[in-house]
PDB file of C-alpha atoms in Angstrom:
ATOM      1  CA  UNK A   1     -10.211 134.504  32.049  1.00 90.00           C
ATOM      2  CA  UNK A   2     -10.769 132.729  28.714  1.00 92.00           C
ATOM      3  CA  UNK A   3      -9.605 129.377  30.102  1.00 92.00           C
ATOM      4  CA  UNK A   4     -12.068 129.760  32.946  1.00 93.00           C
ATOM      5  CA  UNK A   5     -14.852 130.559  30.475  1.00 94.00           C
ATOM      6  CA  UNK A   6     -13.928 127.541  28.340  1.00 94.00           C
ATOM      7  CA  UNK A   7     -14.302 125.266  31.381  1.00 94.00           C
ATOM      8  CA  UNK A   8     -17.737 126.727  32.016  1.00 93.00           C
ATOM      9  CA  UNK A   9     -18.856 126.360  28.387  1.00 93.00           C
ATOM     10  CA  UNK A  10     -17.574 122.785  28.163  1.00 93.00           C
ATOM     11  CA  UNK A  11     -19.780 121.826  31.104  1.00 93.00           C
ATOM     12  CA  UNK A  12     -22.968 122.635  29.159  1.00 93.00           C
ATOM     13  CA  UNK A  13     -24.769 119.434  28.183  1.00 94.00           C
ATOM     14  CA  UNK A  14     -25.629 118.697  24.552  1.00 93.00           C
ATOM     15  CA  UNK A  15     -29.252 118.365  25.740  1.00 94.00           C
ATOM     16  CA  UNK A  16     -29.241 121.896  27.147  1.00 94.00           C
ATOM     17  CA  UNK A  17     -31.063 124.452  24.948  1.00 93.00           C
ATOM     18  CA  UNK A  18     -28.074 126.763  25.491  1.00 93.00           C
ATOM     19  CA  UNK A  19     -25.601 124.264  24.055  1.00 96.00           C
ATOM     20  CA  UNK A  20     -25.284 125.979  20.658  1.00 96.00           C
ATOM     21  CA  UNK A  21     -24.666 129.309  22.374  1.00 96.00           C
ATOM     22  CA  UNK A  22     -22.023 127.711  24.630  1.00 96.00           C
ATOM     23  CA  UNK A  23     -20.240 126.184  21.627  1.00 96.00           C
ATOM     24  CA  UNK A  24     -20.287 129.540  19.829  1.00 97.00           C
ATOM     25  CA  UNK A  25     -18.986 131.368  22.901  1.00 96.00           C
ATOM     26  CA  UNK A  26     -16.201 128.805  23.279  1.00 97.00           C
ATOM     27  CA  UNK A  27     -15.233 129.449  19.639  1.00 97.00           C
ATOM     28  CA  UNK A  28     -14.948 133.161  20.479  1.00 97.00           C
ATOM     29  CA  UNK A  29     -12.699 132.293  23.437  1.00 97.00           C
ATOM     30  CA  UNK A  30     -10.432 130.147  21.280  1.00 97.00           C
ATOM     31  CA  UNK A  31     -10.297 132.973  18.745  1.00 96.00           C
ATOM     32  CA  UNK A  32      -9.214 135.408  21.449  1.00 95.00           C
ATOM     33  CA  UNK A  33      -6.555 132.920  22.564  1.00 96.00           C
ATOM     34  CA  UNK A  34      -5.202 132.827  18.998  1.00 95.00           C
ATOM     35  CA  UNK A  35      -6.219 129.225  18.354  1.00 96.00           C
ATOM     36  CA  UNK A  36      -8.118 129.853  15.123  1.00 96.00           C
ATOM     37  CA  UNK A  37      -8.193 126.187  14.098  1.00 97.00           C
ATOM     38  CA  UNK A  38     -10.038 125.150  17.268  1.00 97.00           C
ATOM     39  CA  UNK A  39     -12.166 128.301  17.055  1.00 97.00           C
ATOM     40  CA  UNK A  40     -13.130 127.293  13.528  1.00 98.00           C
ATOM     41  CA  UNK A  41     -14.028 123.732  14.567  1.00 98.00           C
ATOM     42  CA  UNK A  42     -16.190 124.992  17.435  1.00 97.00           C
ATOM     43  CA  UNK A  43     -17.844 127.667  15.316  1.00 97.00           C
ATOM     44  CA  UNK A  44     -18.528 125.133  12.556  1.00 98.00           C
ATOM     45  CA  UNK A  45     -20.210 122.927  15.160  1.00 97.00           C
ATOM     46  CA  UNK A  46     -22.364 125.861  16.300  1.00 97.00           C
ATOM     47  CA  UNK A  47     -23.229 126.650  12.664  1.00 97.00           C
ATOM     48  CA  UNK A  48     -24.199 123.022  12.005  1.00 97.00           C
ATOM     49  CA  UNK A  49     -26.565 123.261  14.978  1.00 96.00           C
ATOM     50  CA  UNK A  50     -28.052 126.640  13.989  1.00 95.00           C
ATOM     51  CA  UNK A  51     -27.530 127.837  10.427  1.00 96.00           C
ATOM     52  CA  UNK A  52     -29.651 130.968  11.012  1.00 95.00           C
ATOM     53  CA  UNK A  53     -27.607 132.693  13.734  1.00 96.00           C
ATOM     54  CA  UNK A  54     -26.028 135.718  12.053  1.00 96.00           C
ATOM     55  CA  UNK A  55     -23.324 136.093  14.726  1.00 97.00           C
ATOM     56  CA  UNK A  56     -22.215 132.498  14.172  1.00 97.00           C
ATOM     57  CA  UNK A  57     -22.268 133.008  10.397  1.00 98.00           C
ATOM     58  CA  UNK A  58     -20.168 136.171  10.665  1.00 97.00           C
ATOM     59  CA  UNK A  59     -17.576 134.627  12.962  1.00 97.00           C
ATOM     60  CA  UNK A  60     -17.302 131.438  10.908  1.00 98.00           C
ATOM     61  CA  UNK A  61     -16.760 133.452   7.731  1.00 97.00           C
ATOM     62  CA  UNK A  62     -14.170 135.621   9.473  1.00 97.00           C
ATOM     63  CA  UNK A  63     -12.345 132.541  10.729  1.00 97.00           C
ATOM     64  CA  UNK A  64     -12.208 131.132   7.199  1.00 98.00           C
ATOM     65  CA  UNK A  65     -10.655 134.434   6.096  1.00 97.00           C
ATOM     66  CA  UNK A  66      -8.198 134.424   9.010  1.00 95.00           C
ATOM     67  CA  UNK A  67      -7.178 130.860   8.142  1.00 97.00           C
ATOM     68  CA  UNK A  68      -6.274 131.943   4.604  1.00 96.00           C
ATOM     69  CA  UNK A  69      -9.388 130.425   3.079  1.00 97.00           C
ATOM     70  CA  UNK A  70     -10.639 133.781   1.826  1.00 97.00           C
ATOM     71  CA  UNK A  71     -12.214 132.477  -1.392  1.00 97.00           C
ATOM     72  CA  UNK A  72     -14.191 129.963   0.688  1.00 98.00           C
ATOM     73  CA  UNK A  73     -15.169 132.735   3.122  1.00 98.00           C
ATOM     74  CA  UNK A  74     -16.472 134.860   0.240  1.00 98.00           C
ATOM     75  CA  UNK A  75     -18.637 132.028  -1.050  1.00 98.00           C
ATOM     76  CA  UNK A  76     -19.844 131.264   2.488  1.00 98.00           C
ATOM     77  CA  UNK A  77     -20.885 134.885   3.035  1.00 98.00           C
ATOM     78  CA  UNK A  78     -22.573 135.098  -0.366  1.00 98.00           C
ATOM     79  CA  UNK A  79     -24.692 132.002   0.324  1.00 98.00           C
ATOM     80  CA  UNK A  80     -25.732 133.298   3.735  1.00 98.00           C
ATOM     81  CA  UNK A  81     -26.418 136.837   2.500  1.00 98.00           C
ATOM     82  CA  UNK A  82     -28.955 135.332   0.107  1.00 97.00           C
ATOM     83  CA  UNK A  83     -30.811 134.166   3.231  1.00 96.00           C
ATOM     84  CA  UNK A  84     -30.228 137.446   5.109  1.00 97.00           C
ATOM     85  CA  UNK A  85     -29.943 140.159   2.434  1.00 96.00           C
ATOM     86  CA  UNK A  86     -30.278 143.076   4.849  1.00 96.00           C
ATOM     87  CA  UNK A  87     -27.795 141.918   7.461  1.00 97.00           C
ATOM     88  CA  UNK A  88     -25.283 144.754   7.412  1.00 97.00           C
ATOM     89  CA  UNK A  89     -22.714 142.837   9.442  1.00 97.00           C
ATOM     90  CA  UNK A  90     -22.596 139.986   6.931  1.00 98.00           C
ATOM     91  CA  UNK A  91     -22.324 142.454   4.055  1.00 98.00           C
ATOM     92  CA  UNK A  92     -19.488 144.320   5.776  1.00 98.00           C
ATOM     93  CA  UNK A  93     -17.582 141.108   6.442  1.00 97.00           C
ATOM     94  CA  UNK A  94     -18.024 139.995   2.835  1.00 98.00           C
ATOM     95  CA  UNK A  95     -16.558 143.329   1.721  1.00 97.00           C
ATOM     96  CA  UNK A  96     -13.568 142.864   4.030  1.00 96.00           C
ATOM     97  CA  UNK A  97     -12.989 139.433   2.497  1.00 97.00           C
ATOM     98  CA  UNK A  98     -13.095 140.977  -0.968  1.00 97.00           C
ATOM     99  CA  UNK A  99     -10.506 143.543   0.145  1.00 95.00           C
ATOM    100  CA  UNK A 100      -8.327 140.777   1.591  1.00 94.00           C
ATOM    101  CA  UNK A 101      -8.643 138.927  -1.723  1.00 96.00           C
ATOM    102  CA  UNK A 102      -7.567 142.019  -3.706  1.00 95.00           C
ATOM    103  CA  UNK A 103     -11.040 142.550  -5.200  1.00 97.00           C
ATOM    104  CA  UNK A 104     -11.707 146.251  -4.482  1.00 97.00           C
ATOM    105  CA  UNK A 105     -14.423 146.634  -7.141  1.00 98.00           C
ATOM    106  CA  UNK A 106     -16.527 143.902  -5.538  1.00 98.00           C
ATOM    107  CA  UNK A 107     -15.758 145.291  -2.078  1.00 98.00           C
ATOM    108  CA  UNK A 108     -16.968 148.741  -3.117  1.00 98.00           C
ATOM    109  CA  UNK A 109     -20.203 147.326  -4.530  1.00 98.00           C
ATOM    110  CA  UNK A 110     -20.978 145.442  -1.321  1.00 98.00           C
ATOM    111  CA  UNK A 111     -19.930 148.347   0.914  1.00 98.00           C
ATOM    112  CA  UNK A 112     -22.224 150.784  -0.884  1.00 98.00           C
ATOM    113  CA  UNK A 113     -25.096 148.364  -0.330  1.00 98.00           C
ATOM    114  CA  UNK A 114     -24.118 147.929   3.323  1.00 97.00           C
ATOM    115  CA  UNK A 115     -23.777 151.672   3.927  1.00 97.00           C
ATOM    116  CA  UNK A 116     -27.335 152.208   2.664  1.00 97.00           C
ATOM    117  CA  UNK A 117     -28.480 149.849   5.421  1.00 97.00           C
ATOM    118  CA  UNK A 118     -26.118 151.084   8.149  1.00 96.00           C
ATOM    119  CA  UNK A 119     -24.917 154.578   7.161  1.00 96.00           C
ATOM    120  CA  UNK A 120     -23.158 155.428  10.422  1.00 94.00           C
ATOM    121  CA  UNK A 121     -20.810 152.440  10.629  1.00 93.00           C
ATOM    122  CA  UNK A 122     -17.403 154.103  10.604  1.00 90.00           C
ATOM    123  CA  UNK A 123     -15.499 150.923   9.726  1.00 90.00           C
ATOM    124  CA  UNK A 124     -17.557 150.558   6.548  1.00 94.00           C
ATOM    125  CA  UNK A 125     -16.504 154.014   5.421  1.00 93.00           C
ATOM    126  CA  UNK A 126     -12.884 153.195   6.245  1.00 90.00           C
ATOM    127  CA  UNK A 127     -13.142 149.981   4.205  1.00 93.00           C
ATOM    128  CA  UNK A 128     -14.679 151.999   1.366  1.00 95.00           C
ATOM    129  CA  UNK A 129     -11.710 154.373   1.577  1.00 91.00           C
ATOM    130  CA  UNK A 130      -9.338 151.402   1.263  1.00 90.00           C
ATOM    131  CA  UNK A 131     -11.269 149.994  -1.701  1.00 95.00           C
ATOM    132  CA  UNK A 132     -11.245 153.335  -3.496  1.00 94.00           C
ATOM    133  CA  UNK A 133      -7.561 153.833  -2.816  1.00 91.00           C
ATOM    134  CA  UNK A 134      -6.797 150.375  -4.201  1.00 92.00           C
ATOM    135  CA  UNK A 135      -8.630 151.392  -7.387  1.00 96.00           C
ATOM    136  CA  UNK A 136      -6.620 154.610  -7.641  1.00 93.00           C
ATOM    137  CA  UNK A 137      -9.515 156.869  -6.696  1.00 94.00           C
ATOM    138  CA  UNK A 138      -7.724 159.177  -4.284  1.00 90.00           C
ATOM    139  CA  UNK A 139     -10.490 161.816  -3.949  1.00 92.00           C
ATOM    140  CA  UNK A 140     -13.202 159.212  -3.255  1.00 94.00           C
ATOM    141  CA  UNK A 141     -10.862 157.464  -0.834  1.00 90.00           C
ATOM    142  CA  UNK A 142     -10.236 160.698   1.020  1.00 88.00           C
ATOM    143  CA  UNK A 143     -13.971 161.482   1.252  1.00 93.00           C
ATOM    144  CA  UNK A 144     -14.812 158.033   2.618  1.00 92.00           C
ATOM    145  CA  UNK A 145     -11.912 158.294   5.066  1.00 88.00           C
ATOM    146  CA  UNK A 146     -13.183 161.683   6.275  1.00 87.00           C
ATOM    147  CA  UNK A 147     -16.648 160.195   6.858  1.00 91.00           C
ATOM    148  CA  UNK A 148     -15.067 157.485   8.997  1.00 87.00           C
ATOM    149  CA  UNK A 149     -13.124 160.066  11.010  1.00 85.00           C
ATOM    150  CA  UNK A 150     -16.202 162.280  11.474  1.00 88.00           C
ATOM    151  CA  UNK A 151     -18.167 159.336  12.805  1.00 87.00           C
ATOM    152  CA  UNK A 152     -15.399 158.016  15.014  1.00 81.00           C
ATOM    153  CA  UNK A 153     -12.543 160.465  15.596  1.00 76.00           C
ATOM    154  CA  UNK A 154     -10.254 157.747  16.885  1.00 69.00           C
ATOM    155  CA  UNK A 155      -6.518 157.801  16.274  1.00 62.00           C
ATOM    156  CA  UNK A 156      -6.640 154.141  15.198  1.00 71.00           C
ATOM    157  CA  UNK A 157      -8.641 155.164  12.107  1.00 67.00           C
ATOM    158  CA  UNK A 158      -6.035 157.794  11.299  1.00 72.00           C
ATOM    159  CA  UNK A 159      -3.317 155.183  11.640  1.00 74.00           C
ATOM    160  CA  UNK A 160      -5.191 152.615   9.543  1.00 71.00           C
ATOM    161  CA  UNK A 161      -5.788 155.101   6.757  1.00 67.00           C
ATOM    162  CA  UNK A 162      -2.201 156.343   6.738  1.00 69.00           C
ATOM    163  CA  UNK A 163      -0.908 152.791   6.574  1.00 71.00           C
ATOM    164  CA  UNK A 164      -3.359 151.925   3.778  1.00 63.00           C
ATOM    165  CA  UNK A 165      -2.405 154.988   1.778  1.00 62.00           C
ATOM    166  CA  UNK A 166       1.304 155.422   2.430  1.00 63.00           C
ATOM    167  CA  UNK A 167       2.388 152.130   3.890  1.00 59.00           C
ATOM    168  CA  UNK A 168       3.666 153.927   6.973  1.00 61.00           C
ATOM    169  CA  UNK A 169       2.374 155.686  10.043  1.00 51.00           C
ATOM    170  CA  UNK A 170       2.950 159.408  10.592  1.00 48.00           C
ATOM    171  CA  UNK A 171       0.186 160.104  13.119  1.00 45.00           C
ATOM    172  CA  UNK A 172       1.360 161.662  16.331  1.00 43.00           C
ATOM    173  CA  UNK A 173      -0.114 159.735  19.209  1.00 41.00           C
TER     174      UNK A 173
END
């Protein structure tokens, strides 16, 4: 259905007030199709048209990270968080970039700030568990992991934690 959606989005005129939204949505479609380069180009276009849309900012930063431009993604998120300091989604995505860049101390700092804003976001607690584990803090990692499981008792969290901690998956599913 993504190809069908792309046809629809490409028919939106540049003069249409929904054009930026259509460009952003097309970037999401390309991302789902695995074409991150085109997704990035489309998302960058949407960002150039509306630098205040937090969803566009988050996806553009994530695409930079996916494309191996993690350092650039970190700087991009930091600049935009200055404009939107209480946007939990931007903070979370910055922390994920820090984790991907092997910077667990910075990730922990950002995650603690994000968790104060959005305390029941299970993925934030899972990311905090990963950051603590990377720093050798097993007890803190286990506590953060348990918070994630309590909030979202999904087997995928069990699997993610096991893989982060042991490098393998023992969960019975």
